[in-house]
PDB file of C-alpha atoms in Angstrom:
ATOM      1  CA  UNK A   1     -78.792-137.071 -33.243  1.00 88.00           C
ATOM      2  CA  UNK A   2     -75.370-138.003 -34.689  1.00 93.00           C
ATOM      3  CA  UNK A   3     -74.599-141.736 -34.274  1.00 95.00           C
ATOM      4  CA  UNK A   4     -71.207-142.575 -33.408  1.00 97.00           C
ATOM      5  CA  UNK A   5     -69.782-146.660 -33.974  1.00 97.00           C
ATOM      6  CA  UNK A   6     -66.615-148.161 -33.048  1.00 98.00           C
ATOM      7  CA  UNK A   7     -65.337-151.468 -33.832  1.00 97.00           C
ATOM      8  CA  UNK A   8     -63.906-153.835 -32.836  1.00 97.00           C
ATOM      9  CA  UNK A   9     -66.019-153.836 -30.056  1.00 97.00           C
ATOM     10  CA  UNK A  10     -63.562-156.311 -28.420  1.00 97.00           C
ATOM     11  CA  UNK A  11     -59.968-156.604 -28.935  1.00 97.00           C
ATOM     12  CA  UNK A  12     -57.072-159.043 -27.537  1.00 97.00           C
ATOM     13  CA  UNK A  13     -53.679-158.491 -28.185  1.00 96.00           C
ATOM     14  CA  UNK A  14     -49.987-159.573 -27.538  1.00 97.00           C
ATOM     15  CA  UNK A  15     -47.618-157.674 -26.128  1.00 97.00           C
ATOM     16  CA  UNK A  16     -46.292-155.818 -29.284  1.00 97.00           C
ATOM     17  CA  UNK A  17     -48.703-156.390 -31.353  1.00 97.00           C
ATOM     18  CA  UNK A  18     -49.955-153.629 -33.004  1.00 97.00           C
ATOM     19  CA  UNK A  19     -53.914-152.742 -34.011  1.00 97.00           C
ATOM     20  CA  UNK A  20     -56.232-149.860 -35.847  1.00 98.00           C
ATOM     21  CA  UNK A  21     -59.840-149.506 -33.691  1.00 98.00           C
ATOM     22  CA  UNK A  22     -62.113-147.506 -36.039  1.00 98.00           C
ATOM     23  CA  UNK A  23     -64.987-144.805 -35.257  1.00 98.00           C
ATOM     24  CA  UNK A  24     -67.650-144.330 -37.932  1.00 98.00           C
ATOM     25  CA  UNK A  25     -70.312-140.935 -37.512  1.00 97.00           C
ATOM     26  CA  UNK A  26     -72.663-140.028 -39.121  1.00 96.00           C
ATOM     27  CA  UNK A  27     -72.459-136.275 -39.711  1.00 94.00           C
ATOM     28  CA  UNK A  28     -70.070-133.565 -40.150  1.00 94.00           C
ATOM     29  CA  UNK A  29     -68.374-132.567 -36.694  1.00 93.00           C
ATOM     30  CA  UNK A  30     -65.832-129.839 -36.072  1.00 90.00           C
ATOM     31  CA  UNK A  31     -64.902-131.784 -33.174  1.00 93.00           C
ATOM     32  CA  UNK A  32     -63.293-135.460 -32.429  1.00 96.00           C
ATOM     33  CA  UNK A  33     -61.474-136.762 -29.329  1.00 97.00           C
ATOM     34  CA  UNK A  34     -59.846-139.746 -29.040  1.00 98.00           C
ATOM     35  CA  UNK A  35     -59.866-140.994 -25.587  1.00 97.00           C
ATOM     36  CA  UNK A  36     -58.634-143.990 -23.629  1.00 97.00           C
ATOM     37  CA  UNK A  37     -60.603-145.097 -20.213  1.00 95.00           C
ATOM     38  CA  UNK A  38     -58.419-146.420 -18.009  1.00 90.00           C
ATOM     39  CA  UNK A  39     -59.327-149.571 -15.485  1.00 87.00           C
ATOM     40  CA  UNK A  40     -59.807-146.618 -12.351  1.00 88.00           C
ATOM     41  CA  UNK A  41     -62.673-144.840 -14.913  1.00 90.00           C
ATOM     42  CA  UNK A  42     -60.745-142.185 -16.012  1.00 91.00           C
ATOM     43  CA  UNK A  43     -60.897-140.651 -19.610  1.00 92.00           C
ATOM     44  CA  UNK A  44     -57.319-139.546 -20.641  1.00 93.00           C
ATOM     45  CA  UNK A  45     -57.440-137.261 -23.958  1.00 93.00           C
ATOM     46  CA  UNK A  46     -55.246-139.137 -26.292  1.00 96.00           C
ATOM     47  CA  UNK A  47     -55.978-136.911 -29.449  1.00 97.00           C
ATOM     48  CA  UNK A  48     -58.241-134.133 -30.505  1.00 96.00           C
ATOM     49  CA  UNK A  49     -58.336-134.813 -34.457  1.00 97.00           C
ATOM     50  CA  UNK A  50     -61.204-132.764 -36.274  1.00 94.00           C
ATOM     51  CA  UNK A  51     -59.509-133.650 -39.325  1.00 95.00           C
ATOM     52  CA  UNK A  52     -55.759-134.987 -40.302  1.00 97.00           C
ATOM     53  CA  UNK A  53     -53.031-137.044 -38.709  1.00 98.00           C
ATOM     54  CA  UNK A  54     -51.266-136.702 -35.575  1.00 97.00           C
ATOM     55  CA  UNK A  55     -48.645-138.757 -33.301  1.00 97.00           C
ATOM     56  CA  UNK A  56     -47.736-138.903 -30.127  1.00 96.00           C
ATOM     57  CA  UNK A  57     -45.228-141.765 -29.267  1.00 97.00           C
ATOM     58  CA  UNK A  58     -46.567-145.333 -30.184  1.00 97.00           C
ATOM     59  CA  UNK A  59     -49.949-143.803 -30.819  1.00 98.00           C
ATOM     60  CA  UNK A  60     -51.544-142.000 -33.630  1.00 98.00           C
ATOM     61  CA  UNK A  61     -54.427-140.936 -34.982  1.00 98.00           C
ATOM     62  CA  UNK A  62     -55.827-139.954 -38.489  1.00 98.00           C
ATOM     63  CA  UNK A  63     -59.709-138.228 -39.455  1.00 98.00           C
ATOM     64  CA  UNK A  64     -60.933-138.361 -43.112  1.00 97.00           C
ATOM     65  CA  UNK A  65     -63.740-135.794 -41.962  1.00 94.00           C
ATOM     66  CA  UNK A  66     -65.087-135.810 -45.820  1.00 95.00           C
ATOM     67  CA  UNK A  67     -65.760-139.792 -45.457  1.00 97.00           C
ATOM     68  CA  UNK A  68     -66.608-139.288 -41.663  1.00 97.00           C
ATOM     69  CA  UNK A  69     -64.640-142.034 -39.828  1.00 98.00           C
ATOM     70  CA  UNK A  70     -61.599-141.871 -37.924  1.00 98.00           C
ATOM     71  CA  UNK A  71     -58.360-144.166 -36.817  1.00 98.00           C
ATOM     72  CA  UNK A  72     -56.562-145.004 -34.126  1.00 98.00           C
ATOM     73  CA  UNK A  73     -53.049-146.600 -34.724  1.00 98.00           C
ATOM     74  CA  UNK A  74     -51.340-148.638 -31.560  1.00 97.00           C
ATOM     75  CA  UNK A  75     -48.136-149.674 -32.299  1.00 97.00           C
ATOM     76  CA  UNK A  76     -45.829-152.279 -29.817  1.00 97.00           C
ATOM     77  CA  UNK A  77     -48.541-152.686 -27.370  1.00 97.00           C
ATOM     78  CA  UNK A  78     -47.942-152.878 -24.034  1.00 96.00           C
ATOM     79  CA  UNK A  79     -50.456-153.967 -20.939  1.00 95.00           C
ATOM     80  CA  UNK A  80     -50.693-150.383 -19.679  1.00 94.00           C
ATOM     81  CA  UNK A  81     -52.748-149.879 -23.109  1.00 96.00           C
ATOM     82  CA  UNK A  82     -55.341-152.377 -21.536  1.00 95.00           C
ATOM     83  CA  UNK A  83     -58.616-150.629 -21.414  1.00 95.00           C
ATOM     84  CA  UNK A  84     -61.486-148.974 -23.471  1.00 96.00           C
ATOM     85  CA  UNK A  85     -60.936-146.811 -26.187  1.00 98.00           C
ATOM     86  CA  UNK A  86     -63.850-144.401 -27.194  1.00 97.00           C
ATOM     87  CA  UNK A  87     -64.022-142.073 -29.766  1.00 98.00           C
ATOM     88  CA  UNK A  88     -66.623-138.893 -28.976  1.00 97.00           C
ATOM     89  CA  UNK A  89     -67.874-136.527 -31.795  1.00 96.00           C
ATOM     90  CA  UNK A  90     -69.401-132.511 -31.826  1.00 93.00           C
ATOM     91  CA  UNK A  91     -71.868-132.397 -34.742  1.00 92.00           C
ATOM     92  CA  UNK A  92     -71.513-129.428 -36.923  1.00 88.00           C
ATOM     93  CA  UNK A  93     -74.235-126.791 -35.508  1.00 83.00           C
ATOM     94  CA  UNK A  94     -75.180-129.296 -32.860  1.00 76.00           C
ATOM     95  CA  UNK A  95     -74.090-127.430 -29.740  1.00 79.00           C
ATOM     96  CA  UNK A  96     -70.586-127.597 -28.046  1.00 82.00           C
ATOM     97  CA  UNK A  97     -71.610-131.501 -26.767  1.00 92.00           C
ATOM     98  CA  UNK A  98     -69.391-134.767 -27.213  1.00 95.00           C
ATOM     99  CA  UNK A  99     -71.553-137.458 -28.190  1.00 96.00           C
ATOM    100  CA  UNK A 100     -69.612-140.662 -27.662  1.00 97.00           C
ATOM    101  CA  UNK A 101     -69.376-144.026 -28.945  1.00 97.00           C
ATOM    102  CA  UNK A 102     -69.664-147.161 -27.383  1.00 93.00           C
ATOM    103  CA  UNK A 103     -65.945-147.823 -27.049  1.00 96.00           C
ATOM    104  CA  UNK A 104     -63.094-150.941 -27.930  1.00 97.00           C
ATOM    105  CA  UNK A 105     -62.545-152.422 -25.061  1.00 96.00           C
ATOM    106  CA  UNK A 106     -58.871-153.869 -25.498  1.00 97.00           C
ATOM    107  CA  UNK A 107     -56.723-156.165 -23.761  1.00 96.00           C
ATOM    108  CA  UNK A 108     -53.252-156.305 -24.095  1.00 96.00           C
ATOM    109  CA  UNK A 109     -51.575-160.055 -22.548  1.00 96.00           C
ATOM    110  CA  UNK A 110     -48.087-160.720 -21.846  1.00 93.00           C
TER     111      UNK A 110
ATOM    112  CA  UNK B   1     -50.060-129.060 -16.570  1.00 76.00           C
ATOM    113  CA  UNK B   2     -53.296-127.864 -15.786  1.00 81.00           C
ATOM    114  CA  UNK B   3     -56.020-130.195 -15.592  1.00 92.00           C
ATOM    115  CA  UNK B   4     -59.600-130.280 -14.295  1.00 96.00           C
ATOM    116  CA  UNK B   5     -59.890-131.823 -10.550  1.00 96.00           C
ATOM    117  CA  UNK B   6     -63.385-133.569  -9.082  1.00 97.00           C
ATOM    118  CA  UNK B   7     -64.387-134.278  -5.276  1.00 97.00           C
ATOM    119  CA  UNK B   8     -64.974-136.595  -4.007  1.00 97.00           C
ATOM    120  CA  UNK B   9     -63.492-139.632  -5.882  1.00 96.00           C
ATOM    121  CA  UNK B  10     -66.597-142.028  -4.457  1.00 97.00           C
ATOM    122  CA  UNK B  11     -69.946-140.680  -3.008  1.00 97.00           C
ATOM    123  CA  UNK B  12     -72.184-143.430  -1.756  1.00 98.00           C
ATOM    124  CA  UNK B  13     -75.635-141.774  -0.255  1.00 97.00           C
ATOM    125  CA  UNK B  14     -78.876-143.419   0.490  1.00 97.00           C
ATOM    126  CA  UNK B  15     -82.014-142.944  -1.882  1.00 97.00           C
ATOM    127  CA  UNK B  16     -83.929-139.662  -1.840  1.00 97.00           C
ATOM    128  CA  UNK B  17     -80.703-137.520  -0.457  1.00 98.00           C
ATOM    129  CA  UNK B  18     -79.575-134.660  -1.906  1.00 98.00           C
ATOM    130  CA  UNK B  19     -75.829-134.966  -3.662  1.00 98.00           C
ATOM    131  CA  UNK B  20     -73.697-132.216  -4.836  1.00 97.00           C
ATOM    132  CA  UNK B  21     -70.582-133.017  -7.250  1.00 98.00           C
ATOM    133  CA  UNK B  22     -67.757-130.441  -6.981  1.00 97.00           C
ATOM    134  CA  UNK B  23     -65.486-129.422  -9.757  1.00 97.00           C
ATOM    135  CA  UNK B  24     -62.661-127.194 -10.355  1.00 97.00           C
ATOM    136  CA  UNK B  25     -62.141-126.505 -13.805  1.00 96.00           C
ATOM    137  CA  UNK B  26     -58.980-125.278 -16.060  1.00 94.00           C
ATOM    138  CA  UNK B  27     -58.562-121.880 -14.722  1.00 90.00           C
ATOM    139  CA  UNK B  28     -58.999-119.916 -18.081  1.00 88.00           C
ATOM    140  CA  UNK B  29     -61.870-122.313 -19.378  1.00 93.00           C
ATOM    141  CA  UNK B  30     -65.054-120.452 -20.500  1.00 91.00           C
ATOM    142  CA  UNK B  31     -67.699-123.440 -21.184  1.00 94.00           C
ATOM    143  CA  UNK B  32     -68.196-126.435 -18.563  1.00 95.00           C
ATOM    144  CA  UNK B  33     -69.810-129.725 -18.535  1.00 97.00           C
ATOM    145  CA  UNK B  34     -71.036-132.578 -16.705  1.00 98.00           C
ATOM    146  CA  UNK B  35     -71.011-136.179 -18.141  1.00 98.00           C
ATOM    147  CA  UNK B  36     -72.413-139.155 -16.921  1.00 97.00           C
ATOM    148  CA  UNK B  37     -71.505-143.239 -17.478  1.00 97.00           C
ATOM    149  CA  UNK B  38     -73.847-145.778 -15.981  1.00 96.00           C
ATOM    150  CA  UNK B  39     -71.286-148.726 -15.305  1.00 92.00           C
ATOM    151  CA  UNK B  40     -70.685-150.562 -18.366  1.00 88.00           C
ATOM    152  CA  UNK B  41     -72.218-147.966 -20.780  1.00 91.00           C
ATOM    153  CA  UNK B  42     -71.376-145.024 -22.910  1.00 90.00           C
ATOM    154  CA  UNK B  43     -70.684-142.100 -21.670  1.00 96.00           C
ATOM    155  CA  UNK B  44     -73.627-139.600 -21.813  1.00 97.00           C
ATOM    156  CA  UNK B  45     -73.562-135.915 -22.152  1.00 97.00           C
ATOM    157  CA  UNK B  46     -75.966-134.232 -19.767  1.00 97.00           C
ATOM    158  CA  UNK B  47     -75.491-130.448 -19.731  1.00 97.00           C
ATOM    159  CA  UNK B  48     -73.399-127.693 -20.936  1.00 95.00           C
ATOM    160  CA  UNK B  49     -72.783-124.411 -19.151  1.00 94.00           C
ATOM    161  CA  UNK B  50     -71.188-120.638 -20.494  1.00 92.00           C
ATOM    162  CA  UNK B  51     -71.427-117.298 -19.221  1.00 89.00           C
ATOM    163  CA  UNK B  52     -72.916-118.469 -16.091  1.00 90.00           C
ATOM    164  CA  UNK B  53     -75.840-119.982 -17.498  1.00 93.00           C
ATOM    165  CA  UNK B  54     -76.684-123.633 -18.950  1.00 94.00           C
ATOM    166  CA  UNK B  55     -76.081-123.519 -22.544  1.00 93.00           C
ATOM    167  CA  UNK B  56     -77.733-126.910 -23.588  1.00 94.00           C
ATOM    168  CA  UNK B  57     -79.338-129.924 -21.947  1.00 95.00           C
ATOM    169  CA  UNK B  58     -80.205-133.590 -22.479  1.00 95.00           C
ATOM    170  CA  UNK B  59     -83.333-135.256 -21.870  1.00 93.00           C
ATOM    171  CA  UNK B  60     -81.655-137.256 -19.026  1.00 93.00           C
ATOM    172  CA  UNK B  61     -81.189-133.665 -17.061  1.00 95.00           C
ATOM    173  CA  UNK B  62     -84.595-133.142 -15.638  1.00 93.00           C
ATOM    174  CA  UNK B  63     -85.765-131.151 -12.731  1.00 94.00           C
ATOM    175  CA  UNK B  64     -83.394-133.247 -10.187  1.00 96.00           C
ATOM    176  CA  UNK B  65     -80.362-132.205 -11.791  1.00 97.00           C
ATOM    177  CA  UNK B  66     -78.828-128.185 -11.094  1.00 97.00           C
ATOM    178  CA  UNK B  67     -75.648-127.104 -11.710  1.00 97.00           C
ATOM    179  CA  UNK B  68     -73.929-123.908 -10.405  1.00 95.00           C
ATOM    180  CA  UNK B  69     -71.006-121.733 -10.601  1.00 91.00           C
ATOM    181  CA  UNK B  70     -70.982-120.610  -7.195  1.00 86.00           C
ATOM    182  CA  UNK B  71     -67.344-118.544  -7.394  1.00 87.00           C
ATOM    183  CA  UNK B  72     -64.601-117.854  -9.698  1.00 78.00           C
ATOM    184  CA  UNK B  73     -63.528-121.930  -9.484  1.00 87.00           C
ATOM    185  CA  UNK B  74     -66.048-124.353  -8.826  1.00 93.00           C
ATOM    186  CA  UNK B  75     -68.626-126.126 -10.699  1.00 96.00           C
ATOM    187  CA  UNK B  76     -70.672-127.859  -8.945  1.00 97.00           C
ATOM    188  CA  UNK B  77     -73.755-130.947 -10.197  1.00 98.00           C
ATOM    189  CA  UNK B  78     -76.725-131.310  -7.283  1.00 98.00           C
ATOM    190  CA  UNK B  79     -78.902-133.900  -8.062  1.00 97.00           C
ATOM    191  CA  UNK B  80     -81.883-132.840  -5.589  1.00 96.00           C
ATOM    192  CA  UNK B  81     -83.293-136.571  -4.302  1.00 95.00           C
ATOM    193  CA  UNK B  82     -81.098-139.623  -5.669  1.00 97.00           C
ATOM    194  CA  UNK B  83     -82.408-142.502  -6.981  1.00 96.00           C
ATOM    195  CA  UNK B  84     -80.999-145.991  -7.622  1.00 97.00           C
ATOM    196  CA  UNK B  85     -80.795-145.530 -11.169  1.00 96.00           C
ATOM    197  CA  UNK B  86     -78.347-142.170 -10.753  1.00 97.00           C
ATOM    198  CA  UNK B  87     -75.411-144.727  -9.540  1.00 98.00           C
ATOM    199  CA  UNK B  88     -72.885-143.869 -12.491  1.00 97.00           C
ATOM    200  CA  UNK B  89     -69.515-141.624 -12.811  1.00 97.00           C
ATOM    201  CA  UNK B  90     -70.031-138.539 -12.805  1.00 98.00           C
ATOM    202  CA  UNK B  91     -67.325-136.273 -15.077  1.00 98.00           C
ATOM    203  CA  UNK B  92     -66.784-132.831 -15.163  1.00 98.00           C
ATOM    204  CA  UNK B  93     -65.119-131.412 -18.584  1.00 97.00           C
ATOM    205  CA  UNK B  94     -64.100-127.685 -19.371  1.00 95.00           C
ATOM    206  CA  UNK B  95     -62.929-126.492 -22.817  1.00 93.00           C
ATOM    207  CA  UNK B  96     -61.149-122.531 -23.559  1.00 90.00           C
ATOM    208  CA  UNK B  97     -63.610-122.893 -26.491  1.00 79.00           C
ATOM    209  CA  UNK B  98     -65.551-125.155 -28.126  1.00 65.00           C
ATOM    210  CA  UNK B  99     -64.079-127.434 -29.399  1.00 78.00           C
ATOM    211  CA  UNK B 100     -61.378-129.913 -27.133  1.00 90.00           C
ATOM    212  CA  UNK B 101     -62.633-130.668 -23.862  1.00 94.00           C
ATOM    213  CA  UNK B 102     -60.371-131.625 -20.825  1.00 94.00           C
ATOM    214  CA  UNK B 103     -62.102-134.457 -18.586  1.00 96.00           C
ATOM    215  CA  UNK B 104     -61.410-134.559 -14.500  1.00 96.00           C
ATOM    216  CA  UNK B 105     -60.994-138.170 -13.212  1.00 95.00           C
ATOM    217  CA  UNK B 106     -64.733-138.506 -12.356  1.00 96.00           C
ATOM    218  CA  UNK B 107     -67.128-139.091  -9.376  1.00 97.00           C
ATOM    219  CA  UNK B 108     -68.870-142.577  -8.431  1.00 97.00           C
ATOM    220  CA  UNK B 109     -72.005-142.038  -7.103  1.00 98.00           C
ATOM    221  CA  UNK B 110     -73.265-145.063  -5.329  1.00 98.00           C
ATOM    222  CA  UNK B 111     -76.980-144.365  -4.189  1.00 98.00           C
ATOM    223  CA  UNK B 112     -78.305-147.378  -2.321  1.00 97.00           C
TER     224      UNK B 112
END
């Protein structure tokens, strides 16, 4: 099946601060979701990004789906961002599944 | 804003019971799914669902695992005799098509 990496794994910030957690796969996909877990367990959709940029507020994403990896930009971070970040792929002709990746876990201190 | 809705929040039932996980999907969604995430883990597609029959499985969805579209609204996971190892959130997900999926807040199932 498709394989699907994130890094950093592990990520500590300062308030403000601003990072780029990357997702690697391994095939073509006409599907990728950005999501962001937060410390209840739920997955909030933060982006679906086949291919291209988008924004929404201090957050955006970008998919180079010819060099299959995508990026998530936080700007200013804030503690609410605390949490784990996965990325989750559809492979072309692979089915209408998400296959995820492990996830960035990231915490955001004052 | 619509958005997909689970019950209950936190199921906790005793080994070898029967379960069922409810879900109301987006009201004009076509293709529904269940998820699974074993605490600390990835989450793990286990079956896909369209036109009122399963469209695709995983390995982890054996002969325990049913799901059902029982009306026009819910979705529902039974997971026929529970085992320790089937403690995990449980999400359901719906899509208009198939591509972006919507996720509902999830299900713990505790099975002690």
């Amino acid at each position: 099946g498709i394989q699907v990496e994130q890094s950093p794994p592990d990520l500590i910030l300062q308030e403000g601060a601003n990072s780029t957690l990357r997702c690697n796969f391994s095939d073509s996909v006409n599907n990728l979701q950005w999501f962001h877990q937060n410390p209840w367990g739920q997955l909030i959709n933060l982006f679906y990004i086949p291919s291209g940029t988008k924004q929404n507020g201090r957050l955006s994403a970008t998919t180079v789906a010819t060099e299959r990896y995508s990026l998530l930009y936080i700007s200013s971070s804030q503690t609410t961002d605390s949490g784990v970040y996965f990325c989750a792929v559809e492979r072309t002709g692979g089915g209408n599944k998400l296959t995820f990746g492990t996830g960035t876990q990231l915490k955001v201190e004052l | 804003e619509p958005e997909v809705t689970q019950t209950p929040s936190h199921q906790v039932t005793q080994m070898g019971q029967e379960v069922i996980l409810r879900c109301v999907p987006i009201s004009n969604h076509l293709y529904f799914y269940w998820y699974r995430q074993i605490l600390g883990q990835k989450v793990e597609f286990l079956v896909s669902f369209y036109n009122n029959e399963i469209s695709e499985k995983s390995e982890i969805f054996d002969d325990q695992f049913s799901v059902e579209r029982p009306d026009g609204s819910n979705f529902t996971l039974k997971i026929r005799s529970t085992k320790l190892e089937d403690s995990a959130m449980y999400f359901c997900a719906s899509s208009s098509s198939q591509y972006e999926q919507y996720f509902g807040p999830g299900t713990r199932l505790t099975v002690t």
